Tab-separated table of C-alpha atoms in Angstrom:
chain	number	residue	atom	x	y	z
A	3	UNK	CA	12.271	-9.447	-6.000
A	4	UNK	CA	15.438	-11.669	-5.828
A	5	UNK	CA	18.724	-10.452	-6.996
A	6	UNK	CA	19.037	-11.446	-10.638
A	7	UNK	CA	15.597	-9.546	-11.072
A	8	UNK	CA	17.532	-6.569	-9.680
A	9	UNK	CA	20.263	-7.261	-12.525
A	10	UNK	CA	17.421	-8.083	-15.013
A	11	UNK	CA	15.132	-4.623	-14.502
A	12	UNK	CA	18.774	-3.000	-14.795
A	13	UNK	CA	19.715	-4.101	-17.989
A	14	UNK	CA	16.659	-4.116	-19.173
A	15	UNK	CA	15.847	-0.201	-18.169
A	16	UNK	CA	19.648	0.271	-19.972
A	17	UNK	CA	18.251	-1.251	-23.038
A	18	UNK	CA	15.213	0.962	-23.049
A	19	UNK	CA	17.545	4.065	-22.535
A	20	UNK	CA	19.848	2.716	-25.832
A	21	UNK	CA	16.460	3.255	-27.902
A	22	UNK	CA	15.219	-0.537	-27.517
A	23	UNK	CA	10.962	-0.227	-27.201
A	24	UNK	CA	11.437	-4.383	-26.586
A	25	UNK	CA	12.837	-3.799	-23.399
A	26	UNK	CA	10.404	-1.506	-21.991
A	27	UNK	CA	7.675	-3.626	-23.753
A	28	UNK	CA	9.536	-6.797	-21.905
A	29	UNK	CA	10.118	-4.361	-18.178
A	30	UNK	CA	6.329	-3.601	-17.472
A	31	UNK	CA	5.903	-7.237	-16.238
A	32	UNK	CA	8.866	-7.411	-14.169
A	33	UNK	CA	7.877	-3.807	-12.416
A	34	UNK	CA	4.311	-3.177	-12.210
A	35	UNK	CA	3.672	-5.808	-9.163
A	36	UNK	CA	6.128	-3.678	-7.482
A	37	UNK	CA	4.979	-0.001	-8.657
A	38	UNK	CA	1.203	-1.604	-7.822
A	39	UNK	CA	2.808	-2.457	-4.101
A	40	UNK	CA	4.572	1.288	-3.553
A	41	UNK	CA	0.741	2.727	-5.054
A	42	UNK	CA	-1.544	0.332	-2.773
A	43	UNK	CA	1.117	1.416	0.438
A	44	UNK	CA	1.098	5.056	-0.239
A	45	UNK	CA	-2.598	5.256	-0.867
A	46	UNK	CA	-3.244	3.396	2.246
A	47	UNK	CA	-1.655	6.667	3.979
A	48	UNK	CA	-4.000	8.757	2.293
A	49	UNK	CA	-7.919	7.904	3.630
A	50	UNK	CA	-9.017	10.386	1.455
A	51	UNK	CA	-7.747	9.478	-1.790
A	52	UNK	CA	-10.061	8.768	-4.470
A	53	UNK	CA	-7.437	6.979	-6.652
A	54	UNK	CA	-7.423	3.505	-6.858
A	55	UNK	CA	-3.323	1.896	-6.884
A	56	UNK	CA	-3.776	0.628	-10.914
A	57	UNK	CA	-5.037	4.196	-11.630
A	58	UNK	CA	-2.386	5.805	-9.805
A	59	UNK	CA	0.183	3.281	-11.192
A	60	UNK	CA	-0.888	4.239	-15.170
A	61	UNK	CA	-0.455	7.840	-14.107
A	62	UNK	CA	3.187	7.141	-12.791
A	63	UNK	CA	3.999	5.103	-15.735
A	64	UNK	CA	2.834	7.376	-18.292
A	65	UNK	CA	4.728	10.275	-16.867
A	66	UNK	CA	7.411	7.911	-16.169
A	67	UNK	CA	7.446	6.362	-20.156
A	68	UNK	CA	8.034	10.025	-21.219
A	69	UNK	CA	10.804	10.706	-19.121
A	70	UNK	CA	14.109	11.360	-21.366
A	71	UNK	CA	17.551	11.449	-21.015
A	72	UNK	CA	17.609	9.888	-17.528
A	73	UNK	CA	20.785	7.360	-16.906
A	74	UNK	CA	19.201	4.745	-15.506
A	75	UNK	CA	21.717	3.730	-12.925
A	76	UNK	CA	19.506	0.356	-11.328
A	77	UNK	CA	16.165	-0.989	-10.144
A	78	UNK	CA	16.537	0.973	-7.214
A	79	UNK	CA	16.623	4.212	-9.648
A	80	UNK	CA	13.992	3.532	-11.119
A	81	UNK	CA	11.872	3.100	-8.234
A	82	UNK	CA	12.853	6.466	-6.672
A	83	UNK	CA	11.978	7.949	-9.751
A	84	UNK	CA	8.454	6.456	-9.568
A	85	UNK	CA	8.235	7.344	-6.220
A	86	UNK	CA	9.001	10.857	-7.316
A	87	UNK	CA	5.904	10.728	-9.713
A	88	UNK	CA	3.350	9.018	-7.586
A	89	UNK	CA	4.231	12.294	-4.881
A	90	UNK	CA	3.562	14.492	-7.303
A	91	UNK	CA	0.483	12.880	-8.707
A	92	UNK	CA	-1.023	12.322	-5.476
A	93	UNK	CA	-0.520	15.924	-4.140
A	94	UNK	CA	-1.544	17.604	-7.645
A	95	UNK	CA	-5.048	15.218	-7.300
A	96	UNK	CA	-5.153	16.089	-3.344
A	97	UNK	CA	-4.994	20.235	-4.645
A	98	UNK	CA	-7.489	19.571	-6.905
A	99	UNK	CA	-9.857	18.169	-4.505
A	100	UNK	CA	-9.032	20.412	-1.927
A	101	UNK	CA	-9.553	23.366	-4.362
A	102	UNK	CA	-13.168	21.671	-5.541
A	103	UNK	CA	-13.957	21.313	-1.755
A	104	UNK	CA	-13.038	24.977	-0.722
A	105	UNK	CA	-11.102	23.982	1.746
A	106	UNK	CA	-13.440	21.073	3.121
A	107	UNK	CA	-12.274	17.743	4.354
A	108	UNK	CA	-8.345	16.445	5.481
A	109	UNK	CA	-6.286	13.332	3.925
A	110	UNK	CA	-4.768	11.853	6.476
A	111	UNK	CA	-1.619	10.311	6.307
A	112	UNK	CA	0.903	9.036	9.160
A	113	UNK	CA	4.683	9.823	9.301
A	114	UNK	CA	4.793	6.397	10.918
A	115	UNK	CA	2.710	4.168	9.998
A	116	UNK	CA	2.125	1.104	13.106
A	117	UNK	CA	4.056	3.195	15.730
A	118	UNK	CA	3.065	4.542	18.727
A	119	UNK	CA	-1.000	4.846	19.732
A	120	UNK	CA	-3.722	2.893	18.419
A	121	UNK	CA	-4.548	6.428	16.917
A	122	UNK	CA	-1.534	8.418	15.780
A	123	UNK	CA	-1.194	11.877	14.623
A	124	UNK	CA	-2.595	12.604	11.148
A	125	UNK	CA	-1.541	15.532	8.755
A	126	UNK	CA	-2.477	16.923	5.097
A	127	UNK	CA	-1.020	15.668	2.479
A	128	UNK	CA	-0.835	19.474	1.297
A	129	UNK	CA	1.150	20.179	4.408
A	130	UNK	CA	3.555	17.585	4.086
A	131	UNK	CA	3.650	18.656	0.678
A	132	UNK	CA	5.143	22.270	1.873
A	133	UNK	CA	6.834	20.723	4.242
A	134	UNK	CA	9.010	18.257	1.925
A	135	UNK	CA	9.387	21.397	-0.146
A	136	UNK	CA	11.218	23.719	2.592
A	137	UNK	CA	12.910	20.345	3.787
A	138	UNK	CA	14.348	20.275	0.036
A	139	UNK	CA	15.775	23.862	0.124
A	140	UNK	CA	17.452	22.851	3.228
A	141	UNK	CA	18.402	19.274	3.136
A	142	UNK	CA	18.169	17.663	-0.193
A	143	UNK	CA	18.988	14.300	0.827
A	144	UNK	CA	17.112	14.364	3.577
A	145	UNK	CA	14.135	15.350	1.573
A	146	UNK	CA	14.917	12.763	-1.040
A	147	UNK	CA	14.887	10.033	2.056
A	148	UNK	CA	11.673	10.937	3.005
A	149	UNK	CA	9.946	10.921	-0.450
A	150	UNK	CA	11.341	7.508	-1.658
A	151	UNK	CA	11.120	5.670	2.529
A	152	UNK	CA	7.329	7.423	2.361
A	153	UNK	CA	6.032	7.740	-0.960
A	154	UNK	CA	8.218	5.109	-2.710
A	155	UNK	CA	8.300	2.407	0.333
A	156	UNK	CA	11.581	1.802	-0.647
A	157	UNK	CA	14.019	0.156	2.413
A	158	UNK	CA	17.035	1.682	3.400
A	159	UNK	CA	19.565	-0.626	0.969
A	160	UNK	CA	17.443	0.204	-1.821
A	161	UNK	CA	17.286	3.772	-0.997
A	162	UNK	CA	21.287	3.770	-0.154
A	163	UNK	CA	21.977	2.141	-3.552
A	164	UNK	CA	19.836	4.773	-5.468
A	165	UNK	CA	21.346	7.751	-3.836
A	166	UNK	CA	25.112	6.007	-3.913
A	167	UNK	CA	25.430	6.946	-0.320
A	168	UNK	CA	25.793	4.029	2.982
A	169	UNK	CA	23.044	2.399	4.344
A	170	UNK	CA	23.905	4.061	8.012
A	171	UNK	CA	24.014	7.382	6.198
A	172	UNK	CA	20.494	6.884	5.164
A	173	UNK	CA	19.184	5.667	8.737
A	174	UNK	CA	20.346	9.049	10.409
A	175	UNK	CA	19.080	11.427	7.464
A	176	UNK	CA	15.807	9.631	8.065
A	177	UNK	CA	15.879	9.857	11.676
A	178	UNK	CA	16.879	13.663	11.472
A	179	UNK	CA	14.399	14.936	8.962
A	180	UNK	CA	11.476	12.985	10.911
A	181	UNK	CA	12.628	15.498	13.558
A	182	UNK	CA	12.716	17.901	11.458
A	183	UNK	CA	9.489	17.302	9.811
A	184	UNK	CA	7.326	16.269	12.821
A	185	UNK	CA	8.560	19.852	14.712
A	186	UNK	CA	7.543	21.331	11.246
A	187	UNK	CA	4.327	19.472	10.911
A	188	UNK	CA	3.308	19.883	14.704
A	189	UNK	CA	0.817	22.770	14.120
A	190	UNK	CA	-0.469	20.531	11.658
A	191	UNK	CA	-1.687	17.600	13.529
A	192	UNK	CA	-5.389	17.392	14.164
């Protein structure tokens, strides 16, 4: 998106929080090739998903419509919160398959995606799940890094401006709690 769409989603997602229905009627456009973008790159993490990225999209937006009294501070914001959603979406839908396999079967997902061997180390989206979860009682930020870089596919300015923190501050969280979570997630690896 270019820069005046940043400004546009803004005030448009400021309307919407004022009460206006227009403006979220008049937003969907402007967001949903993005939301479909962050849902077709986080599914293609997950192998064993059986949601397609519209599908996962509606989810996010529905749960993301009903969302009140958030101060919507920009684009960016908005984003992380979706990225929020589409975590928890995906790992509620990944216990519920798990649970209807008894344990059968892994999703695999990558902590980075086009590094290292042909064939890198995969993990369950259940254990990163537990992982982002201890990561959160220790390192909030950190934790918050890793859900909107991961699940949101959100760049480091976009992720600096949501959090109100510098872009290098957001390059060494990131760095530090893939340390953190790949010592964490070791046992995990097949």
């Amino acid at each position: 998106m270019k820069p005046t769409d940043d400004r546009a989603i803004t005030l448009l997602l400021k309307r919407w929080q004022s009460g206006d229905e227009q403006a979220l009627e008049d937003m969907v456009p402007a967001v949903y090739n993005e939301l479909q973008r962050l849902a077709a790159g986080q599914l293609n993490r997950d192998y064993g998903a059986t949601i397609q990225p519209t599908e996962l999209v509606a989810e996010a937006y529905m749960q993301l419509i009903d969302v009140d009294q958030v101060d919507w501070k920009s684009r960016a914001h908005f984003y992380s919160m979706a990225a929020r959603i589409m975590r928890r979406v995906l790992v509620q839908r990944y216990r519920r398959r798990e649970a209807d396999r008894r344990g059968g079967g892994r999703t695999l997902l990558t902590l980075a995606p086009g590094h290292g061997a042909s064939n890198p180390p995969t993990l369950s989206l259940d254990a990163l799940e537990q992982a982002l979860s201890e990561l959160e009682r220790l390192d909030p930020r950190q934790a918050e890094i890793v859900t909107l870089k991961f699940f949101g596919g959100l760049t480091a300015r976009e992720i600096a401006q949501a959090l109100d923190v510098s872009e290098p501050t957001v390059k060494r969280d990131w760095a530090a709690a893939r340390i953190w979570l790949y010592d964490s997630l070791r046992p995990s690896f097949q």
